[in-house]
Short mmCIF file of C-alpha atoms in Angstrom, two decimals:
data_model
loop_
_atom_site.label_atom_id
_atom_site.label_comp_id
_atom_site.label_asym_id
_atom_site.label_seq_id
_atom_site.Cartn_x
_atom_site.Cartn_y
_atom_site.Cartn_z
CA UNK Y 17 42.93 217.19 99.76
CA UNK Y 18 41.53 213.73 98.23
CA UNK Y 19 41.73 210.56 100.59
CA UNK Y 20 44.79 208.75 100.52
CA UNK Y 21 45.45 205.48 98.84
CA UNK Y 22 46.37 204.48 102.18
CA UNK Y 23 43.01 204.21 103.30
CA UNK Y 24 42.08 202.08 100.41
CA UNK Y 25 40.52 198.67 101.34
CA UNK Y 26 40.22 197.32 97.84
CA UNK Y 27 40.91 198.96 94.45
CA UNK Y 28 39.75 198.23 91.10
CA UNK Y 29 42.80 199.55 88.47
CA UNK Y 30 41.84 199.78 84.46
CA UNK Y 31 44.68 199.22 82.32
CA UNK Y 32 46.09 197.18 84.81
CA UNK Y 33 47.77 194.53 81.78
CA UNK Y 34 50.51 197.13 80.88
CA UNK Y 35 52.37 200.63 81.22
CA UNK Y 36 51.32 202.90 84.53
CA UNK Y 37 47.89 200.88 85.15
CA UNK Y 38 50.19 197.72 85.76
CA UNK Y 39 53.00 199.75 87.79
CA UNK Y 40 50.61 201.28 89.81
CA UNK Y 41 48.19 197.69 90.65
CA UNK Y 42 52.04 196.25 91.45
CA UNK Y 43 52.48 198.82 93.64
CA UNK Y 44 49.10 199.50 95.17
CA UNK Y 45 49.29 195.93 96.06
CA UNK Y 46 52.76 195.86 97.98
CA UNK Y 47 51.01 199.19 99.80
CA UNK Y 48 51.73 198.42 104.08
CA UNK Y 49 47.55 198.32 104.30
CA UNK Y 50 47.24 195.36 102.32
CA UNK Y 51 44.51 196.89 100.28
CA UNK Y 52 42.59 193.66 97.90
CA UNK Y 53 43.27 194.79 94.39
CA UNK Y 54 41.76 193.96 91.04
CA UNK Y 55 43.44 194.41 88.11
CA UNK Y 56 41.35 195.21 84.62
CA UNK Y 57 42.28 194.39 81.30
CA UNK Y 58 41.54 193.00 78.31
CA UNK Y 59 44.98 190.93 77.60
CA UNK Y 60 44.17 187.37 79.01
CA UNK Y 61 47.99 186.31 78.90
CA UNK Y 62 48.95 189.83 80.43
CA UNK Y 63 46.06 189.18 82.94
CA UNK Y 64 48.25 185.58 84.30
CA UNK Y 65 51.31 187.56 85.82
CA UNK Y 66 48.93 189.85 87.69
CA UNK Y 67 47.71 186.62 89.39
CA UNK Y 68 50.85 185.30 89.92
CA UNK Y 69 51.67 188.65 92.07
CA UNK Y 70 48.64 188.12 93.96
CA UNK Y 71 46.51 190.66 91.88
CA UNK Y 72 42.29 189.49 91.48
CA UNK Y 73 42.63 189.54 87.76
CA UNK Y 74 39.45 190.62 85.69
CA UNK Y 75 39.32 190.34 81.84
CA UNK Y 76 37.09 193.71 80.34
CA UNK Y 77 37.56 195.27 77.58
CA UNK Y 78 36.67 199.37 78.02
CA UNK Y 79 35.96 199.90 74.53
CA UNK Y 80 32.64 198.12 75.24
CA UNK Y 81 28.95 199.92 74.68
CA UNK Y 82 27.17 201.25 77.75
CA UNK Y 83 25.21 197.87 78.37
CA UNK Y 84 28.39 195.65 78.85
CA UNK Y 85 30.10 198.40 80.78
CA UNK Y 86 27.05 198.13 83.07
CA UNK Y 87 27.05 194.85 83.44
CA UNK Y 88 30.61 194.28 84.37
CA UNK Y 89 30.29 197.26 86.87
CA UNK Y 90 26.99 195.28 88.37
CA UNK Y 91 29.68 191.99 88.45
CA UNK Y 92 32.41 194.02 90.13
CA UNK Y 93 30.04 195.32 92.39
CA UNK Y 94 28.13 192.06 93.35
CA UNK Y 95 31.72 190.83 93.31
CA UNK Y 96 33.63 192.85 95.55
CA UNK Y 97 31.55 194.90 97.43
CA UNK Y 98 34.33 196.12 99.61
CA UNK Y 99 35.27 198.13 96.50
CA UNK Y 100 36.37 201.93 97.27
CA UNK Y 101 38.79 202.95 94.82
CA UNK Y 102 38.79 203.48 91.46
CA UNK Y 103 42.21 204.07 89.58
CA UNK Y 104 41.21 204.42 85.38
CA UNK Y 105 44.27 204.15 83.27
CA UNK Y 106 43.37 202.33 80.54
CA UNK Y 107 44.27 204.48 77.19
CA UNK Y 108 45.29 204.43 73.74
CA UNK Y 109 47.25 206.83 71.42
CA UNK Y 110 47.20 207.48 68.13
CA UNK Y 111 48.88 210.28 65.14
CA UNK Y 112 46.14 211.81 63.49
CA UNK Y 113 47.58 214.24 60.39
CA UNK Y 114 44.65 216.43 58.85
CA UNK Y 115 46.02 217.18 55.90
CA UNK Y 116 45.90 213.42 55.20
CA UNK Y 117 43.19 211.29 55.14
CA UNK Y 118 41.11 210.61 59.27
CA UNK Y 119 40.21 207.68 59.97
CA UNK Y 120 37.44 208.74 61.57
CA UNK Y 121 36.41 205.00 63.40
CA UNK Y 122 39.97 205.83 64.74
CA UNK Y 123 39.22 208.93 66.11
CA UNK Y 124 36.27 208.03 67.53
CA UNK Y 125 37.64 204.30 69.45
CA UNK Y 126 40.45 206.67 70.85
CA UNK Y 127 38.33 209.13 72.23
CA UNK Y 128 35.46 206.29 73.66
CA UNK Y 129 38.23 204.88 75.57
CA UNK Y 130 40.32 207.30 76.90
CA UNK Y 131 37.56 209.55 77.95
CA UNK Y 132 34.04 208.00 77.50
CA UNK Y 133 34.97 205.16 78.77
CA UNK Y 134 36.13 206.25 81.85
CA UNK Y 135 33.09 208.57 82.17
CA UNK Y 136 31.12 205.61 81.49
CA UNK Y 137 32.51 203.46 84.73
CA UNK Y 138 32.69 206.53 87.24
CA UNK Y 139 28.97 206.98 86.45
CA UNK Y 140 27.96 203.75 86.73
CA UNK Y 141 30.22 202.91 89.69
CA UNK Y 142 28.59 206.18 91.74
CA UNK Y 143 25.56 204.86 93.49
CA UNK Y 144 27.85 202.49 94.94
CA UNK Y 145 30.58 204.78 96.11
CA UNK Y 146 27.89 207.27 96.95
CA UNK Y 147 26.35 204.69 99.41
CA UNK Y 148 29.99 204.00 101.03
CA UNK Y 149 30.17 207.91 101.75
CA UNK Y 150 27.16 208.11 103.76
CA UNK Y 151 28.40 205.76 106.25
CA UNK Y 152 31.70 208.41 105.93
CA UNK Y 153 33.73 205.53 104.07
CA UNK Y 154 36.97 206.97 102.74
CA UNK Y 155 36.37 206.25 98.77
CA UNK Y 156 38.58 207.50 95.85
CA UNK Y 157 38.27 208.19 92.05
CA UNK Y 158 41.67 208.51 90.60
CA UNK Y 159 41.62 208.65 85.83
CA UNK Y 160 45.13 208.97 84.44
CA UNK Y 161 45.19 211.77 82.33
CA UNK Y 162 48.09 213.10 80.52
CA UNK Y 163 50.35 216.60 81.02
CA UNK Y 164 49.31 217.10 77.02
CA UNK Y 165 45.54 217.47 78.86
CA UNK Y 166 47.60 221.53 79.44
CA UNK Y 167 49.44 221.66 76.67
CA UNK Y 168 48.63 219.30 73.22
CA UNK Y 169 51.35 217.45 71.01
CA UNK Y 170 49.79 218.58 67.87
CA UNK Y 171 50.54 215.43 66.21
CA UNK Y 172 48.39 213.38 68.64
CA UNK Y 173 45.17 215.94 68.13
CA UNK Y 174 43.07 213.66 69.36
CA UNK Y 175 44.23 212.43 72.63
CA UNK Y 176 45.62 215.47 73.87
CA UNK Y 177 41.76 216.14 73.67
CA UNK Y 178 40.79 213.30 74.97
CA UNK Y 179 42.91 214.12 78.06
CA UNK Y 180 42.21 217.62 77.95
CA UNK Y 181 38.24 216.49 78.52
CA UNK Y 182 39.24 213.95 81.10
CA UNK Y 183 41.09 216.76 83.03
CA UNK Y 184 38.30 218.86 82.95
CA UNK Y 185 35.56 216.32 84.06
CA UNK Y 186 38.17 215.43 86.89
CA UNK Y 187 38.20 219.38 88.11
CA UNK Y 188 34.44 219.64 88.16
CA UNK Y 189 34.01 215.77 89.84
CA UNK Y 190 35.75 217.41 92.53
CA UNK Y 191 33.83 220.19 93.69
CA UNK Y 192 30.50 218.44 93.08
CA UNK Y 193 31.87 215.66 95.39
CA UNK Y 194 33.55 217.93 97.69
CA UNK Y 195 30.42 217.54 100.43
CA UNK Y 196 30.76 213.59 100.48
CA UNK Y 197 33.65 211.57 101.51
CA UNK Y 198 34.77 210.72 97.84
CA UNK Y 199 37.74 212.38 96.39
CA UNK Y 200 39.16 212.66 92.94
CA UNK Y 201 42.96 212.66 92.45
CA UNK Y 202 43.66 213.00 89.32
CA UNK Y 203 47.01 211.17 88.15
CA UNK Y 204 48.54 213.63 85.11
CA UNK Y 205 51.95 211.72 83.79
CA UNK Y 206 54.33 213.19 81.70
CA UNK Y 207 56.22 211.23 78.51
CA UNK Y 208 56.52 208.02 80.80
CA UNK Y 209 58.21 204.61 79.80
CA UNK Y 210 55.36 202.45 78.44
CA UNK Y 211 54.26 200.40 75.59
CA UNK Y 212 51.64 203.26 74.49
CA UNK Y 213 53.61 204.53 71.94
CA UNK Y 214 54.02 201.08 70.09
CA UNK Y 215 51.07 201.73 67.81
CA UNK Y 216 52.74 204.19 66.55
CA UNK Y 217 56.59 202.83 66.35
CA UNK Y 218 57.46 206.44 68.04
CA UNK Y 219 58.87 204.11 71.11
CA UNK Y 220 62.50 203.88 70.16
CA UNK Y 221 62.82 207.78 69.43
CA UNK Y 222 60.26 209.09 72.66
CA UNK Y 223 62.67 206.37 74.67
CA UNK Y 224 65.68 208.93 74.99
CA UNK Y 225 63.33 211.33 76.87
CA UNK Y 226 61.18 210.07 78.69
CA UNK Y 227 60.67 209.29 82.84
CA UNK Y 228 61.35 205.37 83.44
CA UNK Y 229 58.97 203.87 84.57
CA UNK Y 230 59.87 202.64 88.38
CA UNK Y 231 60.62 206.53 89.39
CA UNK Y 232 57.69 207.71 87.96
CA UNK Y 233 55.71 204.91 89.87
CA UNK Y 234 57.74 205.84 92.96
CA UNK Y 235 56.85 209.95 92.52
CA UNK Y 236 53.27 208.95 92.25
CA UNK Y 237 52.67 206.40 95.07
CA UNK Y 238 53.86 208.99 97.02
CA UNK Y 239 51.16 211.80 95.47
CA UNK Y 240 48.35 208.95 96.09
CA UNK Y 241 49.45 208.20 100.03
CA UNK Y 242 49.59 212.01 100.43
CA UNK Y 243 46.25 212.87 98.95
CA UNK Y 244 46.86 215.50 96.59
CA UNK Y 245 44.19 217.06 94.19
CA UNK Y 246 46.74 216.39 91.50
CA UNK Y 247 49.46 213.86 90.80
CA UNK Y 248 52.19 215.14 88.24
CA UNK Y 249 55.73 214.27 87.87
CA UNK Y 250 58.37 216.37 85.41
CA UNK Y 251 57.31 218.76 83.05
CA UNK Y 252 53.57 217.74 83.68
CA UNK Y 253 54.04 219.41 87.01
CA UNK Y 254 55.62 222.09 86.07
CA UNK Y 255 52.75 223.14 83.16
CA UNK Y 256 50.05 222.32 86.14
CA UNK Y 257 51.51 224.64 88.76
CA UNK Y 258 51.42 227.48 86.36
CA UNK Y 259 48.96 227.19 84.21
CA UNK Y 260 46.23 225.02 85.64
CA UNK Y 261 46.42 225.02 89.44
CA UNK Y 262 45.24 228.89 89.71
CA UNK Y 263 42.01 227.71 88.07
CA UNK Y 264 41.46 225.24 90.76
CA UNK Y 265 40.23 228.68 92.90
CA UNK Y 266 38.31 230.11 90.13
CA UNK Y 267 36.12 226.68 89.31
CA UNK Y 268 35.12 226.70 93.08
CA UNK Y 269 34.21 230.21 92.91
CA UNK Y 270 32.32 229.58 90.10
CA UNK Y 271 30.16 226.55 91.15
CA UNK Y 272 29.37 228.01 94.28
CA UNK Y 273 28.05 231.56 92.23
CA UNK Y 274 26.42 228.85 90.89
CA UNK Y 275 24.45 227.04 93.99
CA UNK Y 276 24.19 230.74 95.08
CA UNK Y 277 21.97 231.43 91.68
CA UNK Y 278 19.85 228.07 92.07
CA UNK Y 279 18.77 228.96 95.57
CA UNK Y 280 17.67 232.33 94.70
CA UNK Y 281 15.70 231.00 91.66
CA UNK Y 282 13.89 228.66 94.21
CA UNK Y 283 13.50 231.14 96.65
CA UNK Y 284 11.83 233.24 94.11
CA UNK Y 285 9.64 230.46 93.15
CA UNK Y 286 8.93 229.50 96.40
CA UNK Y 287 7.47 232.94 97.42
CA UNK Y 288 5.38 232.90 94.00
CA UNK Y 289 3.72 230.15 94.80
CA UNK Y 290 2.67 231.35 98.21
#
């Protein structure tokens, strides 16, 4: 079990402008606690009617290099100090057909922000959350991923990857921060009512099946307050319970077969030296 959201005492949310990274600042914001929140986006007029609800509004872009990501972490930081919890749900989406032509630069902006992006911030937010844990503050890492992270829509290649990656880093975050008081929830939708699919003019067709908005929001505030690993709704959660949560056991096993190894090496080196 992750911390809950609950405990939260401020909470920076990516993709906070539009879609679940606005539902979920709303709601994180009207939590009982009180938590500060800060909503992230790159939308300046989007950005006003956080505000208005009494959201800190930040304007970032995540498809930024490594230097401006690092500076606006250093900001946030310097900022709001009191900052605990990270919820990443900025994204894009995008068709990618190979037996037509790539766009390549495509390919690559979709994957930067849905995954390296993300990668990018937990990194650089670390030390800081790191530092929080010693003193045995509650702190929380929470990406949105996708339930195509299990199973891919083969006409969106390229963020079902994208996902798939994020869903992986998100299983081994865990157990390497399982000795600290950081969790990592990570939030897996399924087709969800949003504006993602605009790109792509797919909303009007994808709008007959998928989970509005509000009750998906609903599902998983609840997911976040309880502190589960993993936050799915629909048929996400029904392709995670089968497939993916057995492997849960079996990535545990392996890392600590793995700290198991790395002592022995050093005991062996140890004694060599002697």
């Amino acid at each position: 079990m992750s911390p809950s959201i609950d405990n939260a005492k401020c909470v920076l949310v990516t993709g906070a402008t539009s879609g679940i990274g606005r539902a979920l600042a709303l709601a994180i914001a009207s939590l009982p606690s009180h938590p500060k929140v800060i909503g992230v986006g790159r939308r300046k007029d989007r950005l006003v009617g956080l505000t208005e609800a009494g959201i800190d509004a930040e304007k970032f872009d995540v498809n930024a290099d490594k230097a401006a990501t690092k500076n606006f972490v250093e900001e946030m930081i310097k900022k709001y100090p009191e900052i605990d919890t990270l919820v990443l749900a900025a994204g894009i989406q995008r068709e990618v057909h190979f037996k037509k032509e790539v766009d390549l630069e495509a390919i690559a902006t979709e994957m930067h922000v849905n995954y390296f992006s993300i990668l990018t911030i937990i990194s650089f937010f670390m030390p800081h959350l790191l530092a929080k844990s010693v003193s045995g503050h509650p702190c929380l890492i929470a990406p949105v991923t996708s339930g195509l992270a299990y199973v891919p829509a083969p006409w969106i290649a390229n963020y079902s990857a994208s996902k798939a990656a994020l869903h992986s880093l998100c299983s081994s975050l865990r157990v390497q921060l399982e000795d600290t008081s950081i969790g990592v929830i990570e939030i897996s939708p399924p087709l969800v009512e949003s504006e993602l699919h605009d790109a792509e003019g797919t909303t009007g067709a994808l709008s007959q099946f998928w989970m509005p908005l509000e009750e998906y929001t609903k599902e998983t505030m609840e997911g976040l307050q309880r502190g589960v690993n993993v936050v799915c709704s629909g048929m996400s959660k029904n392709i995670y319970e089968k497939f993916e949560q057995p492997k849960e056991r079996i990535i545990t096993e392996m890392a600590k077969r793995a700290a198991t190894h790395s002592k022995m090496i050093a005991c062996t080196v140890d004694n060599e030296d002697k």
